[in-house]
Structures are given as C-alpha cells and as structure tokens.
Amino acid sequence: MADKPKFKFETEEDKKAFWHSTSHVLADAVKRLWPDVKLGIGPAIDSGFYYDFDKKEPFTQEDLRKIEAEMKKIIKENLEFKQVLLSRDEAKKLLKNEPYKLDLLKEIPEEKVSFYQHGKFIDLCKGPVIKSTGQIGAVRLLSIASAYWRGDPKQPMLQRIYGISFPTEKELADYLKKREEAEKRDHSKLGPQLELFQIFPESIGSGLPIFLPKGAILRRIIEDFWKVEHEKRGYQFLYTMHIGRKSLWIRSGHWAMYKDSMYPPVKIDEEEYLLKPMNCPFHIHAFLSKPRSYRELPIKYCELATVYRYEASGALHGLTRVRGFTQDDGHIFCSPDQIKNVLAETIDFNLYMLKAFGFKDEEIKARLSLRDPKSEKYLGDAKIWETAESALREILKEKGMKYHEGIGEAAFYGPKIDFLIEDVLGREWQCGTAQLDFNLPEKFNLTYKGADNAEHRIVMIHRAFLGSIERFMGLLIEKYGGAFPIWLAPVQVKILSFTDRNIPYAKKVEQQLREAGIRVESNYDPETVEYKVRQAEIEKAPYIVVCGDKEEKANTLAVRPRGQKPKFGVKIEDFIEQIKEEIAERK
Ligand SMILES: [Zn+2]
Ligand SMILES: [Zn+2]
C-alpha cells in the first residue's frame, strides 16, 4: 500500500490532477465490472471529470451506484499511480483491444509513450495525477450523457459518465448542496425556460446561442447602459469586421500563439482570411489612421464586438462556454506617464459597471498578474513595468480590495489585472480585465509625437469590463435565479384580467403603462386568476397586476410585488411613478 498524504485543492492544477486521477479510477471500476467495454477519454472538466465508454447496453442509474461501490473499493486499496513509459510498438500491443486509444496514440508524436498505472489498470496518459487512489476521500457519479467519439457525428456514439470527487466527505456534501441550489439557478435551463435564449445544436450548432426577444431586451439594456457610461468617460466607438487577412494575424502574433483557438481560414480571391478571435489589430488600425500627438492622449476606443474561439464540444455550456461571444472590448492608447491615471480610471469604471449590475464587493475578486523579477523573458522597459505594477497595487490598496498577487503570472508583454466573479457552482469567471501591452505597439510601430516634437512609443491597454456579454448574462441569470431587478427585467409588469368582463379595463391599464415606457405583458386567457398568477410567478416579473371588478370601479389596481402579498387599491399614476423611480435607481 502506498502512503497517502492528505490532498488539498490549492491550485486549479491540483483540482484538475485530482479529478483526472478519479477518472482513471472510474475507468478501472467499469473495466472490472464490464471487461469488454472500450475506453474513450477521461479528462477533468471545470468541476469534476468524465469518462467516455463504448458499451452496447446503456448504463443505468443502478449501474452508476454499482460503479461507485467498485470505485470505493479501488480507493480503499490505496493503489499508487505510477508512470510507465513504453515504446510505440509496446504501446500498440498494450492497446490492441482499445480502438479509441489506438486512435489517440496516432496523434502522440513522442517516441516514448506515457501511461499511468494503478494496480492492474493502465491508461494512456500524460498526467499529472495524484499519488495514490487512497487520496480520493469522497466520490459521486452524477450523470450519464451520450457523446460522439471526438465530438464527430460521423464517429460512434459513446456513453459519458460524469462524476465529482474531493479529498473529504465534507467537501463533497458541501458541493452537492451547492449543486442542488445551482440546478435551480442554472442559466442553461432557466434561459430557455424564461425565453431568454436557446441553443439549437442539431440545426444551428453547439455553442452558438441565439437570443430570443426577452433575452434580447435584457441584452439591449446591458449594452445601452454600457454605451452611455462609455460615452460619459470619453470613449470613442468603433465598428470592425468579423474577418481579417491571415497576414494581419501573423503580424499581430495571434496566429503563432493562438492558432489552436482560431477557426480554419476561409479563402477569398486566393487570399486566406481568419475569423477574429480578438479585436486588437482592428483597433490598432483605427489608431494608425492618422498621425498622433501627445495632446490627444489618451485615446480610448471601445466596441461591443463578436469574436470566435474554438472550444471543445465537451466544454460547451449555456452562455458561459460558447464558440462565439461578444466582448465588451476597449483599447486605450496612452503615454507612459499617463499609465497610473488611466489604470485608476479603468479600474474604477470596471468596478462601477459590475456593481451597477448588483455584484457586491465581496463577490468580486481581483487578481494581479505580475513579472517574475528573476526572469528576463519580458518585453518592454523595466521602468514602465515597475510603474504599471506599483500603480496596480496602489490602486487596489487605496480601494481596500483584497487581491491575489500572481508573481510570474504576467504574460511576457505586460502586467494585468483581472476581476473575477464566481458562479453558483463556485467556478470563477473572468469578467473585468485590464492588460498592459508593450508588444503590439512594437509590432505595429505605434507612436505619437511628444511635446519635444520627437516620435515616442505608445503604451497600449486592452480592457473589458463584463468579459463577454453572453457569459455575463449567464452569470446575471444565475445571480438572480431569473428574478431580475426591475431595471433589467424583460417584463416589468404582468397584467392579468380577473374575468373576461375586465379585459377592456386591463387593456386600458396596459396601454397607460406602455406609454409610460414600462415593459408590460398581459394574460387575458379565460383561466382562473389563481392559475394565471401561478403562471406569472414562474415567469418572475417584478410586479403582477390584477384587474377585477373592484379595481375597475375604483379605477385602481391590485399590485403583487414579486414574492410579496398583494396590495389593493393602488392608483395607476402612483404605481407608474413608483416603478419609474425604481428603474431610475436601478433597483
Ligand atoms: Zn490520465
Ligand atoms: Zn485587445
């Protein structure tokens, strides 16, 4: 038996290794129970892991419990994970009954092929894994889904088992509780249910959501607010195209560094073009459109721009993991001595935006990515790095914000700050970001004429506040469980008629509210009012208004604020006034 040091989730890598190792145990358990099953792949995912199996009969819920019991045995055996390096021929021989693994083997270029073994089970694997199966304190298999081998519909359909594991039972219990809560708030379910967005994997494609009318309203409110606030702060708006010449992306360096996330080129007139994964080179060209003087700095461009990045089909989820998304992008061009002020303004603005949508200080995490002072890989003037890094620290300290300092986490071209928000499952999503860039100004020769009449190198800052509109909407749906504050709610007031008699009065009220700029929806169906109220509650409008005989006679309303008891005899004018106030205060 191996010794089993306690395992702790300290970094994302720890978690991934832990979950990936548990997927080995899952595969082992399945093979022990059904030796003929063929193995696909078993990666760690955002939370937990899965393994794909080729098995004729479908797995049942009962099977899951059986597999779980088998996994617990393997865990109890506390088998050590050992790396085994085999030659290509040895590997082929070992995998001769595993067609999917042989398929994977073809793509491994190394002469020595890496496997990991625990007990008798051995799997094609480059690691990292944990020390021994005994470190897995608690495991639960969660669900079964089907998935094509390699996500390719022309390939066989496999069965995918999802699971989660933790070093301790307590962590698992906490997770399962959170998950139950999360399922109620899961935006990928609430979105279609509340008619906000929908994904049509079979006809449109996976990871390509479309916004339905109500989601489009929510999106428009977010975008309008975003635009107004940017205009107030001196941003200039740009519109750019979705594709650009491949040579542009080669020059910017995106092709070399980012190729795996980009879609294959399209050919137009013998020239290759690429769908944009980022907007930077376009905004740079706006800057380059005329000579620049220090007097006009900083120049601040912004654009709500849709970009396209490859995500593996297994990683796609609702609006948070998609294949095309709209960045609330912006680029600031400034002189080195403006860095501190520009960063302070940008961070202020970013926090203002997140808080406007209801995120509280304690829900926003800040993370700095800084230089490793011992390394020499960094581009740009060391003094400017120093200025920027200490500015970032100072600003966060002045704000009294807790932040994580990632020494050595900076990209070679500049330090950055990220603001992260947790979703209901405790996964962190990057929303705001401000990234200094000393690289692209070199590559595109970006300069301005200084007060000394000489040309100077510009400093460029990439920034986004919400990250992606789609993802941010996903986070908003989960934050509010679909019950949006009134300024964001696609339907602010739902009007119901008590009986058919009251429909003309209800219609009059509806018209009055609409004319006051309030978003109204009505239900005049010949159902009981109790039924209609229940329906309206599921739709989560902030106010339900019922128009019956009493209301009609007194020219008033029965108003039911979301989650509260109804108030009777409310004057229409007062109601309109109250709603308008609440909207103005972004309640
Ligand atoms: Zn592995
Ligand atoms: Zn950029």
Coordinates of C-alpha atoms and ligand atoms in Angstrom, one line a residue:
M1 CA 0.0 0.0 0.0
A2 CA 1.2 3.5 -0.8
D3 CA 1.3 6.1 1.9
K4 CA -1.5 8.7 1.3
P5 CA -0.6 12.2 2.2
K6 CA -3.7 14.4 2.7
F7 CA -4.6 16.2 -0.5
K8 CA -5.6 19.8 -0.7
F9 CA -7.1 21.8 -3.5
E10 CA -4.6 24.7 -3.6
T11 CA -4.5 25.5 -7.2
E12 CA -6.6 24.8 -10.3
E13 CA -3.9 22.3 -11.3
D14 CA -4.3 20.4 -8.1
K15 CA -8.0 20.1 -8.7
K16 CA -7.5 19.0 -12.3
A17 CA -5.0 16.4 -11.4
F18 CA -7.2 15.1 -8.6
W19 CA -10.3 14.9 -10.8
H20 CA -8.4 13.4 -13.7
S21 CA -7.0 10.7 -11.5
T22 CA -10.5 9.9 -10.3
S23 CA -11.5 9.4 -13.9
H24 CA -8.8 6.7 -14.1
V25 CA -10.4 5.0 -11.1
L26 CA -13.8 5.3 -12.8
A27 CA -12.5 3.6 -15.9
D28 CA -10.8 0.9 -13.8
A29 CA -14.1 0.2 -12.0
V30 CA -16.1 0.0 -15.2
K31 CA -13.5 -2.4 -16.7
R32 CA -13.7 -4.6 -13.6
L33 CA -17.5 -4.8 -13.9
W34 CA -17.7 -5.0 -17.7
P35 CA -14.3 -6.2 -19.1
D36 CA -15.5 -5.8 -22.7
V37 CA -16.3 -2.1 -22.5
K38 CA -14.0 0.0 -24.7
L39 CA -12.5 3.2 -23.3
G40 CA -12.6 6.7 -24.8
I41 CA -11.1 9.6 -22.9
G42 CA -11.4 10.8 -19.3
P43 CA -10.5 14.4 -18.7
A44 CA -11.0 16.7 -15.8
I45 CA -13.5 19.5 -16.5
D46 CA -14.5 22.7 -14.8
S47 CA -16.0 20.8 -11.9
G48 CA -15.3 17.1 -11.8
F49 CA -14.4 14.7 -14.5
Y50 CA -16.0 12.4 -17.1
Y51 CA -15.0 9.2 -18.9
D52 CA -16.4 8.0 -22.3
F53 CA -17.2 4.4 -22.7
D54 CA -18.3 2.2 -25.7
K55 CA -20.8 -0.3 -24.2
K56 CA -23.7 -1.8 -26.1
E57 CA -26.3 -1.6 -23.3
P58 CA -26.9 1.8 -21.8
F59 CA -25.7 2.5 -18.3
T60 CA -28.5 2.8 -15.8
Q61 CA -28.7 4.8 -12.6
E62 CA -28.4 1.5 -10.8
D63 CA -25.1 0.9 -12.7
L64 CA -23.8 4.2 -11.5
R65 CA -24.3 3.1 -7.9
K66 CA -22.6 -0.2 -8.7
I67 CA -19.6 1.5 -10.3
E68 CA -19.4 3.9 -7.4
A69 CA -19.2 1.0 -5.0
E70 CA -16.4 -0.5 -7.1
M71 CA -14.6 2.8 -7.2
K72 CA -14.7 2.9 -3.4
K73 CA -13.0 -0.5 -3.3
I74 CA -10.2 0.7 -5.6
I75 CA -9.8 3.8 -3.4
K76 CA -9.7 1.6 -0.3
E77 CA -7.0 -0.5 -1.9
N78 CA -5.0 2.8 -2.0
L79 CA -3.1 1.9 -5.2
E80 CA -0.1 4.0 -6.2
F81 CA -0.2 5.9 -9.5
K82 CA 3.0 5.1 -11.4
Q83 CA 4.1 6.4 -14.7
V84 CA 5.1 3.8 -17.3
L85 CA 6.9 4.8 -20.5
L86 CA 6.5 2.5 -23.4
S87 CA 7.9 2.4 -26.9
R88 CA 5.4 3.0 -29.7
D89 CA 5.3 -0.7 -30.5
E90 CA 4.8 -1.7 -26.9
A91 CA 2.0 0.8 -26.6
K92 CA 0.3 -0.5 -29.7
K93 CA 0.5 -4.0 -28.3
L94 CA -0.9 -3.0 -24.9
L95 CA -3.8 -1.1 -26.5
K96 CA -4.6 -3.7 -29.2
N97 CA -8.2 -4.2 -27.8
E98 CA -8.8 -0.5 -27.3
P99 CA -9.6 1.0 -30.7
Y100 CA -10.2 4.6 -29.4
K101 CA -6.9 4.6 -27.5
L102 CA -5.2 3.5 -30.7
D103 CA -6.8 6.4 -32.4
L104 CA -5.3 8.7 -29.8
L105 CA -1.9 7.0 -30.0
K106 CA -1.6 8.0 -33.7
E107 CA -1.5 11.7 -32.6
I108 CA 1.2 11.3 -30.0
P109 CA 4.4 12.4 -31.6
E110 CA 6.8 11.3 -28.8
E111 CA 8.8 8.1 -29.2
K112 CA 8.2 7.2 -25.6
V113 CA 4.5 7.0 -24.9
S114 CA 3.4 7.9 -21.4
F115 CA 1.0 5.7 -19.4
Y116 CA -0.2 5.8 -15.8
Q117 CA -0.9 2.7 -13.9
H118 CA -2.6 2.0 -10.6
G119 CA -2.9 -1.7 -9.6
K120 CA -3.6 -3.6 -12.8
F121 CA -5.2 -0.8 -14.6
I122 CA -3.1 1.1 -17.1
D123 CA -4.2 4.1 -19.2
L124 CA -2.7 6.1 -21.9
C125 CA -2.0 9.3 -20.1
K126 CA 0.5 12.2 -19.8
G127 CA -0.5 13.1 -16.3
P128 CA -0.3 14.8 -13.9
V129 CA -2.0 12.5 -11.5
I130 CA -2.2 12.3 -7.7
K131 CA 0.0 10.0 -5.6
S132 CA -2.5 7.2 -4.9
T133 CA -6.1 6.2 -5.2
G134 CA -6.5 6.5 -1.4
Q135 CA -6.2 10.2 -1.6
I136 CA -9.6 10.3 -3.0
G137 CA -11.7 10.9 0.1
A138 CA -15.1 11.0 -1.5
V139 CA -16.6 10.4 -4.9
R140 CA -20.0 10.7 -6.5
L141 CA -21.1 9.8 -10.1
L142 CA -23.5 12.4 -11.2
S143 CA -25.0 11.7 -14.6
I144 CA -24.8 9.9 -17.9
A145 CA -24.9 11.5 -21.3
S146 CA -24.0 10.5 -24.8
A147 CA -21.2 11.9 -26.8
Y148 CA -19.7 11.1 -30.2
W149 CA -16.2 10.0 -30.2
R150 CA -14.1 13.2 -30.7
G151 CA -17.4 15.1 -30.9
D152 CA -17.7 14.0 -34.5
P153 CA -21.2 12.9 -35.6
K154 CA -19.7 10.5 -38.1
Q155 CA -18.0 8.6 -35.3
P156 CA -19.6 6.1 -32.9
M157 CA -21.8 7.3 -30.1
L158 CA -20.2 6.7 -26.7
Q159 CA -21.7 6.9 -23.2
R160 CA -20.2 9.6 -21.0
I161 CA -20.3 9.2 -17.2
Y162 CA -19.8 12.5 -15.2
G163 CA -18.6 12.5 -11.7
I164 CA -17.1 14.6 -8.9
S165 CA -14.6 13.8 -6.2
F166 CA -13.0 15.5 -3.2
P167 CA -10.3 14.9 -0.6
T168 CA -13.0 14.7 2.1
E169 CA -16.7 13.7 2.6
K170 CA -17.5 17.2 3.9
E171 CA -16.3 18.9 0.8
L172 CA -18.4 16.5 -1.3
A173 CA -21.5 17.2 0.9
D174 CA -21.0 21.0 0.5
Y175 CA -20.6 20.6 -3.2
L176 CA -23.8 18.5 -3.6
K177 CA -25.8 21.1 -1.6
K178 CA -24.4 23.9 -3.8
R179 CA -25.1 21.9 -6.9
E180 CA -28.7 21.4 -5.9
E181 CA -29.1 25.1 -5.4
A182 CA -27.2 25.7 -8.6
E183 CA -29.5 23.5 -10.6
K184 CA -32.4 25.7 -9.7
R185 CA -30.4 28.7 -11.0
D186 CA -28.6 27.0 -13.8
H187 CA -28.8 29.6 -16.6
S188 CA -28.6 26.9 -19.3
K189 CA -32.0 25.7 -18.0
L190 CA -33.5 29.0 -16.9
G191 CA -32.6 30.7 -20.2
P192 CA -34.8 28.7 -22.4
Q193 CA -37.5 28.4 -19.7
L194 CA -37.7 32.2 -19.4
E195 CA -37.5 32.5 -23.1
L196 CA -34.2 34.4 -22.9
F197 CA -32.1 32.4 -25.3
Q198 CA -31.9 29.0 -26.8
I199 CA -29.2 26.8 -28.4
F200 CA -30.0 24.5 -31.4
P201 CA -27.1 22.1 -31.5
E202 CA -28.6 19.9 -34.2
S203 CA -29.5 22.7 -36.7
I204 CA -27.5 25.8 -35.8
G205 CA -24.6 24.3 -34.0
S206 CA -23.3 23.7 -30.5
G207 CA -22.0 26.7 -28.6
L208 CA -23.9 29.2 -30.8
P209 CA -26.8 30.5 -28.8
I210 CA -29.5 32.8 -30.2
F211 CA -31.2 35.4 -28.1
L212 CA -35.0 35.3 -28.0
P213 CA -37.0 38.5 -27.7
K214 CA -36.9 38.6 -23.9
G215 CA -33.2 37.9 -23.8
A216 CA -32.7 40.5 -26.5
I217 CA -34.3 43.1 -24.2
L218 CA -32.0 42.2 -21.3
R219 CA -29.0 42.3 -23.6
R220 CA -30.1 45.6 -25.1
I221 CA -30.4 47.1 -21.6
I222 CA -26.9 45.9 -20.7
E223 CA -25.5 47.2 -23.9
D224 CA -27.2 50.6 -23.8
F225 CA -26.1 51.1 -20.2
W226 CA -22.6 50.2 -21.3
K227 CA -22.6 52.6 -24.2
V228 CA -23.9 55.5 -22.2
E229 CA -21.3 55.0 -19.5
H230 CA -18.5 54.8 -22.0
E231 CA -19.6 57.9 -23.8
K232 CA -19.6 59.8 -20.4
R233 CA -16.0 58.8 -19.9
G234 CA -14.7 60.0 -23.3
Y235 CA -14.6 56.7 -25.1
Q236 CA -14.9 56.7 -28.9
F237 CA -16.9 53.9 -30.5
L238 CA -15.6 51.7 -33.3
Y239 CA -17.2 49.1 -35.6
T240 CA -15.0 46.4 -37.1
M241 CA -15.4 43.4 -39.3
H242 CA -15.5 39.7 -38.4
I243 CA -12.7 38.5 -40.6
G244 CA -9.3 39.8 -41.5
R245 CA -6.4 38.7 -43.7
K246 CA -4.3 35.9 -42.2
S247 CA -1.2 38.1 -42.6
L248 CA -2.7 40.5 -40.1
W249 CA -2.9 37.8 -37.5
I250 CA 0.6 36.6 -38.3
R251 CA 1.9 40.1 -37.8
S252 CA 0.0 40.6 -34.6
G253 CA 1.4 37.3 -33.3
H254 CA -2.1 35.8 -32.7
W255 CA -1.6 33.2 -35.3
A256 CA 1.6 31.9 -33.7
M257 CA 0.3 32.0 -30.1
Y258 CA -3.4 31.4 -30.5
K259 CA -3.8 29.2 -33.5
D260 CA -5.4 26.3 -31.6
S261 CA -8.3 28.6 -30.5
M262 CA -8.8 30.0 -34.0
Y263 CA -11.0 28.5 -36.7
P264 CA -9.6 27.4 -40.1
P265 CA -9.1 30.1 -42.7
V266 CA -11.6 30.9 -45.4
K267 CA -10.2 31.6 -48.9
I268 CA -11.3 34.8 -50.7
D269 CA -9.7 35.5 -54.1
E270 CA -6.7 33.2 -53.3
E271 CA -6.1 35.0 -50.1
E272 CA -6.6 33.4 -46.6
Y273 CA -8.8 35.2 -44.1
L274 CA -9.4 34.3 -40.4
L275 CA -12.4 34.8 -38.2
K276 CA -11.3 37.2 -35.5
P277 CA -10.6 35.8 -32.0
M278 CA -9.8 39.3 -30.8
N279 CA -10.3 42.9 -31.9
C280 CA -6.9 44.4 -31.1
P281 CA -5.4 44.5 -34.6
F282 CA -8.5 46.3 -35.8
H283 CA -8.5 49.0 -33.1
I284 CA -4.8 49.4 -33.7
H285 CA -5.6 50.3 -37.3
A286 CA -8.0 52.9 -36.1
F287 CA -5.2 54.4 -34.1
L288 CA -2.9 54.2 -37.1
S289 CA -5.5 56.0 -39.3
K290 CA -3.6 59.3 -38.8
P291 CA -0.5 60.7 -37.1
R292 CA -1.0 61.1 -33.3
S293 CA 0.1 63.9 -31.0
Y294 CA 0.6 63.8 -27.2
R295 CA -2.2 66.3 -27.0
E296 CA -4.9 63.8 -27.9
L297 CA -3.8 61.1 -25.5
P298 CA -5.2 59.0 -24.0
I299 CA -7.2 57.7 -26.9
K300 CA -9.9 55.3 -25.7
Y301 CA -11.7 53.1 -28.2
C302 CA -14.5 50.7 -27.4
E303 CA -16.6 48.3 -29.3
L304 CA -19.1 45.5 -28.5
A305 CA -17.6 43.1 -30.9
T306 CA -18.3 39.4 -31.5
V307 CA -15.2 37.2 -31.7
Y308 CA -14.9 33.5 -32.4
R309 CA -12.8 31.0 -30.5
Y310 CA -12.7 27.2 -30.6
E311 CA -14.0 25.4 -27.5
A312 CA -14.1 21.6 -27.4
S313 CA -17.6 20.3 -27.6
G314 CA -17.4 18.7 -24.2
A315 CA -16.6 22.0 -22.6
L316 CA -19.5 24.0 -24.1
H317 CA -22.1 25.1 -21.6
G318 CA -25.0 27.6 -22.0
L319 CA -23.8 31.1 -22.4
T320 CA -20.6 30.7 -20.3
R321 CA -18.8 28.4 -22.7
V322 CA -19.6 29.2 -26.3
R323 CA -17.9 29.3 -29.6
G324 CA -18.7 32.9 -30.5
F325 CA -19.1 35.7 -28.0
T326 CA -19.3 39.4 -27.8
Q327 CA -16.6 41.1 -25.9
D328 CA -17.2 44.5 -24.3
D329 CA -13.8 45.4 -25.7
G330 CA -11.8 48.5 -25.4
H331 CA -8.2 49.7 -26.1
I332 CA -6.6 52.6 -24.6
F333 CA -3.5 54.3 -26.2
C334 CA -1.6 56.5 -23.8
S335 CA 1.9 57.8 -23.0
P336 CA 4.0 56.1 -20.2
D337 CA 3.4 59.0 -17.8
Q338 CA -0.4 58.5 -18.1
I339 CA -0.4 54.8 -17.1
K340 CA -1.3 55.3 -13.5
N341 CA -4.2 57.7 -14.1
V342 CA -5.5 55.6 -17.0
L343 CA -5.4 52.4 -14.9
A344 CA -7.1 54.1 -11.9
E345 CA -9.9 55.3 -14.1
T346 CA -10.2 51.9 -15.8
I347 CA -10.4 50.0 -12.6
D348 CA -12.9 52.5 -11.1
F349 CA -15.0 52.2 -14.2
N350 CA -14.8 48.4 -14.2
L351 CA -16.0 48.1 -10.6
Y352 CA -18.7 50.7 -11.2
M353 CA -20.0 48.5 -14.1
L354 CA -20.0 45.3 -12.1
K355 CA -21.6 46.9 -9.1
A356 CA -24.3 48.6 -11.2
F357 CA -25.5 45.1 -12.1
G358 CA -25.7 44.2 -8.5
F359 CA -22.4 42.4 -7.8
K360 CA -21.1 43.3 -4.3
D361 CA -17.6 43.9 -3.2
E362 CA -17.3 40.5 -1.6
E363 CA -18.4 38.8 -4.8
I364 CA -15.7 40.4 -6.9
K365 CA -12.2 39.0 -6.7
A366 CA -9.1 40.8 -8.0
R367 CA -6.0 39.1 -9.3
L368 CA -2.8 40.7 -10.4
S369 CA -0.5 39.1 -12.9
L370 CA 3.0 40.4 -12.4
R371 CA 6.5 39.8 -13.5
D372 CA 8.9 37.3 -12.1
P373 CA 11.7 39.6 -11.1
K374 CA 14.3 36.9 -11.7
S375 CA 13.2 36.2 -15.3
E376 CA 14.4 38.1 -18.4
K377 CA 11.7 37.0 -20.8
Y378 CA 9.8 40.2 -20.5
L379 CA 9.4 42.7 -23.3
G380 CA 9.5 46.5 -22.7
D381 CA 11.2 48.9 -20.5
A382 CA 11.7 47.6 -16.9
K383 CA 10.9 51.1 -15.6
I384 CA 7.5 51.1 -17.3
W385 CA 6.7 47.7 -15.9
E386 CA 7.6 48.9 -12.4
T387 CA 5.4 52.0 -12.8
A388 CA 2.4 49.9 -14.0
E389 CA 2.8 47.2 -11.4
S390 CA 3.1 49.5 -8.5
A391 CA 0.2 51.6 -9.9
L392 CA -2.0 48.5 -9.9
R393 CA -1.0 47.6 -6.4
E394 CA -1.6 51.1 -5.1
I395 CA -5.0 51.5 -6.7
L396 CA -6.2 48.2 -5.2
K397 CA -4.8 49.1 -1.8
E398 CA -6.5 52.6 -1.9
K399 CA -9.8 50.8 -2.7
G400 CA -9.2 48.4 0.3
M401 CA -9.7 45.5 -2.1
K402 CA -8.4 42.1 -1.3
Y403 CA -6.4 40.7 -4.2
H404 CA -4.2 37.9 -5.2
E405 CA -0.7 38.8 -6.4
G406 CA 0.4 36.4 -9.1
I407 CA 4.2 36.8 -9.2
G408 CA 5.4 35.4 -12.5
E409 CA 1.9 35.1 -13.9
A410 CA 2.2 38.0 -16.3
A411 CA 2.4 37.4 -20.0
F412 CA 5.7 38.4 -21.5
Y413 CA 4.2 41.6 -22.9
G414 CA 2.8 43.2 -19.9
P415 CA 1.2 43.1 -16.4
K416 CA -2.6 42.8 -16.0
I417 CA -5.4 42.9 -13.5
D418 CA -8.5 40.6 -13.6
F419 CA -11.8 40.9 -11.8
L420 CA -13.4 37.5 -11.3
I421 CA -16.9 36.6 -10.3
E422 CA -18.0 33.2 -9.0
D423 CA -20.9 31.4 -10.5
V424 CA -23.4 29.4 -8.4
L425 CA -21.1 26.3 -8.5
G426 CA -18.2 28.3 -7.2
R427 CA -16.4 28.4 -10.6
E428 CA -14.6 31.7 -11.2
W429 CA -15.2 33.6 -14.4
Q430 CA -13.0 36.4 -15.5
C431 CA -15.2 39.5 -16.1
G432 CA -13.1 42.6 -16.0
T433 CA -9.6 42.7 -17.3
A434 CA -7.0 45.4 -18.0
Q435 CA -3.9 44.2 -19.7
L436 CA -0.9 46.4 -20.5
D437 CA 0.7 45.6 -23.8
F438 CA 4.3 46.5 -24.7
N439 CA 4.4 44.1 -27.6
L440 CA 1.7 45.1 -30.1
P441 CA 2.9 48.8 -30.2
E442 CA 6.3 47.4 -31.3
K443 CA 4.8 45.1 -33.9
F444 CA 2.6 47.7 -35.4
N445 CA 5.0 50.6 -34.8
L446 CA 2.6 52.7 -32.8
T447 CA 3.9 56.1 -31.9
Y448 CA 2.8 59.6 -31.0
K449 CA 4.6 63.0 -31.4
G450 CA 5.7 64.2 -27.9
A451 CA 5.9 67.8 -26.7
D452 CA 9.6 67.6 -27.7
N453 CA 8.4 67.0 -31.3
A454 CA 10.0 63.5 -31.4
E455 CA 8.1 60.3 -32.0
H456 CA 7.6 58.1 -28.9
R457 CA 6.4 54.6 -28.4
I458 CA 2.7 54.4 -27.3
V459 CA 1.5 52.3 -24.4
M460 CA -1.5 50.1 -25.2
I461 CA -4.0 48.7 -22.7
H462 CA -6.6 46.1 -23.6
R463 CA -9.6 46.1 -21.3
A464 CA -13.0 44.6 -21.0
F465 CA -15.4 45.0 -18.0
L466 CA -18.0 42.4 -18.3
G467 CA -15.8 40.0 -20.3
S468 CA -18.3 38.7 -22.7
I469 CA -21.9 39.9 -22.9
E470 CA -23.1 36.3 -23.3
R471 CA -21.2 35.0 -20.3
F472 CA -22.1 38.0 -18.2
M473 CA -25.8 37.4 -19.0
G474 CA -25.3 33.8 -17.9
L475 CA -23.8 35.0 -14.6
L476 CA -26.7 37.5 -14.2
I477 CA -29.3 34.9 -14.8
E478 CA -27.7 32.7 -12.1
K479 CA -27.1 35.5 -9.7
Y480 CA -30.8 36.4 -9.7
G481 CA -32.2 33.0 -10.5
G482 CA -34.0 34.7 -13.3
A483 CA -35.8 37.1 -10.9
F484 CA -34.1 40.2 -12.3
P485 CA -34.2 43.6 -10.7
I486 CA -36.8 45.8 -12.3
W487 CA -34.4 47.8 -14.5
L488 CA -33.2 44.6 -16.1
A489 CA -36.4 42.6 -16.2
P490 CA -37.5 41.9 -19.7
V491 CA -41.1 42.1 -18.5
Q492 CA -41.5 44.6 -15.6
V493 CA -45.3 44.2 -15.1
K494 CA -47.5 41.3 -15.9
I495 CA -51.2 42.3 -16.2
L496 CA -54.0 39.8 -15.6
S497 CA -57.7 40.1 -16.1
F498 CA -59.8 38.7 -13.3
T499 CA -62.7 37.8 -15.6
D500 CA -63.4 38.4 -19.3
R501 CA -65.5 41.4 -18.2
N502 CA -62.4 43.2 -17.0
I503 CA -60.4 42.8 -20.2
P504 CA -61.2 46.3 -21.6
Y505 CA -60.1 47.9 -18.3
A506 CA -57.0 45.8 -18.2
K507 CA -56.2 46.8 -21.7
K508 CA -56.5 50.4 -20.8
V509 CA -54.1 50.0 -17.9
E510 CA -51.7 48.1 -20.1
Q511 CA -51.7 50.9 -22.6
Q512 CA -51.1 53.5 -19.9
L513 CA -48.1 51.6 -18.6
R514 CA -46.7 51.1 -22.0
E515 CA -47.0 54.8 -22.8
A516 CA -45.1 55.5 -19.6
G517 CA -42.2 53.4 -21.0
I518 CA -42.8 50.3 -18.8
R519 CA -42.3 46.9 -20.3
V520 CA -45.7 45.1 -19.9
E521 CA -47.0 41.7 -20.9
S522 CA -50.6 40.6 -20.4
N523 CA -52.6 37.4 -19.9
Y524 CA -56.3 37.7 -20.7
D525 CA -56.9 34.0 -21.2
P526 CA -60.1 32.6 -19.8
E527 CA -58.4 30.8 -16.9
T528 CA -58.9 31.3 -13.2
V529 CA -56.9 34.2 -11.8
E530 CA -55.2 31.9 -9.3
Y531 CA -53.9 29.9 -12.2
K532 CA -52.7 32.9 -14.1
V533 CA -51.0 34.3 -11.0
R534 CA -49.1 31.0 -10.6
Q535 CA -48.0 31.1 -14.2
A536 CA -46.9 34.7 -13.9
E537 CA -44.9 33.8 -10.8
I538 CA -43.0 31.2 -12.7
E539 CA -42.1 33.9 -15.2
K540 CA -40.7 36.0 -12.3
A541 CA -41.9 39.5 -13.4
P542 CA -41.2 42.1 -10.6
Y543 CA -44.9 43.0 -10.5
I544 CA -48.1 41.2 -11.2
V545 CA -51.2 43.5 -11.6
V546 CA -54.7 42.1 -11.4
C547 CA -57.6 44.0 -12.8
G548 CA -61.0 42.9 -11.4
D549 CA -64.4 44.5 -10.8
K550 CA -63.4 46.3 -7.7
E551 CA -60.3 47.8 -9.3
E552 CA -62.3 48.8 -12.4
K553 CA -64.9 50.5 -10.4
A554 CA -62.4 52.5 -8.3
N555 CA -60.0 53.0 -11.2
T556 CA -57.2 51.3 -9.2
L557 CA -55.0 48.2 -9.4
A558 CA -54.3 45.1 -7.3
V559 CA -50.5 45.0 -7.3
R560 CA -48.4 42.0 -6.2
P561 CA -44.7 42.7 -5.9
R562 CA -42.6 39.6 -6.6
G563 CA -42.6 37.3 -3.6
Q564 CA -44.9 39.5 -1.5
K565 CA -48.6 39.8 -0.7
P566 CA -50.8 41.9 -3.0
K567 CA -51.6 45.5 -2.3
F568 CA -55.1 46.6 -3.2
G569 CA -56.5 50.0 -4.3
V570 CA -53.2 51.2 -5.8
K571 CA -53.7 54.3 -8.0
I572 CA -52.4 53.8 -11.6
E573 CA -50.4 57.1 -11.5
D574 CA -48.8 56.2 -8.2
F575 CA -47.8 52.8 -9.5
I576 CA -46.3 54.3 -12.6
E577 CA -44.4 56.9 -10.5
Q578 CA -43.1 54.2 -8.2
I579 CA -41.8 51.9 -11.0
K580 CA -40.2 54.8 -12.8
E581 CA -38.3 55.7 -9.6
E582 CA -37.2 52.1 -9.1
I583 CA -36.0 51.9 -12.7
A584 CA -34.0 55.1 -12.3
E585 CA -32.4 53.9 -9.2
R586 CA -31.6 50.6 -11.0
K587 CA -33.4 48.6 -8.4
Ligands
ZN1 ZN -4.9 10.1 -17.4
ZN2 ZN -7.1 43.7 -27.2

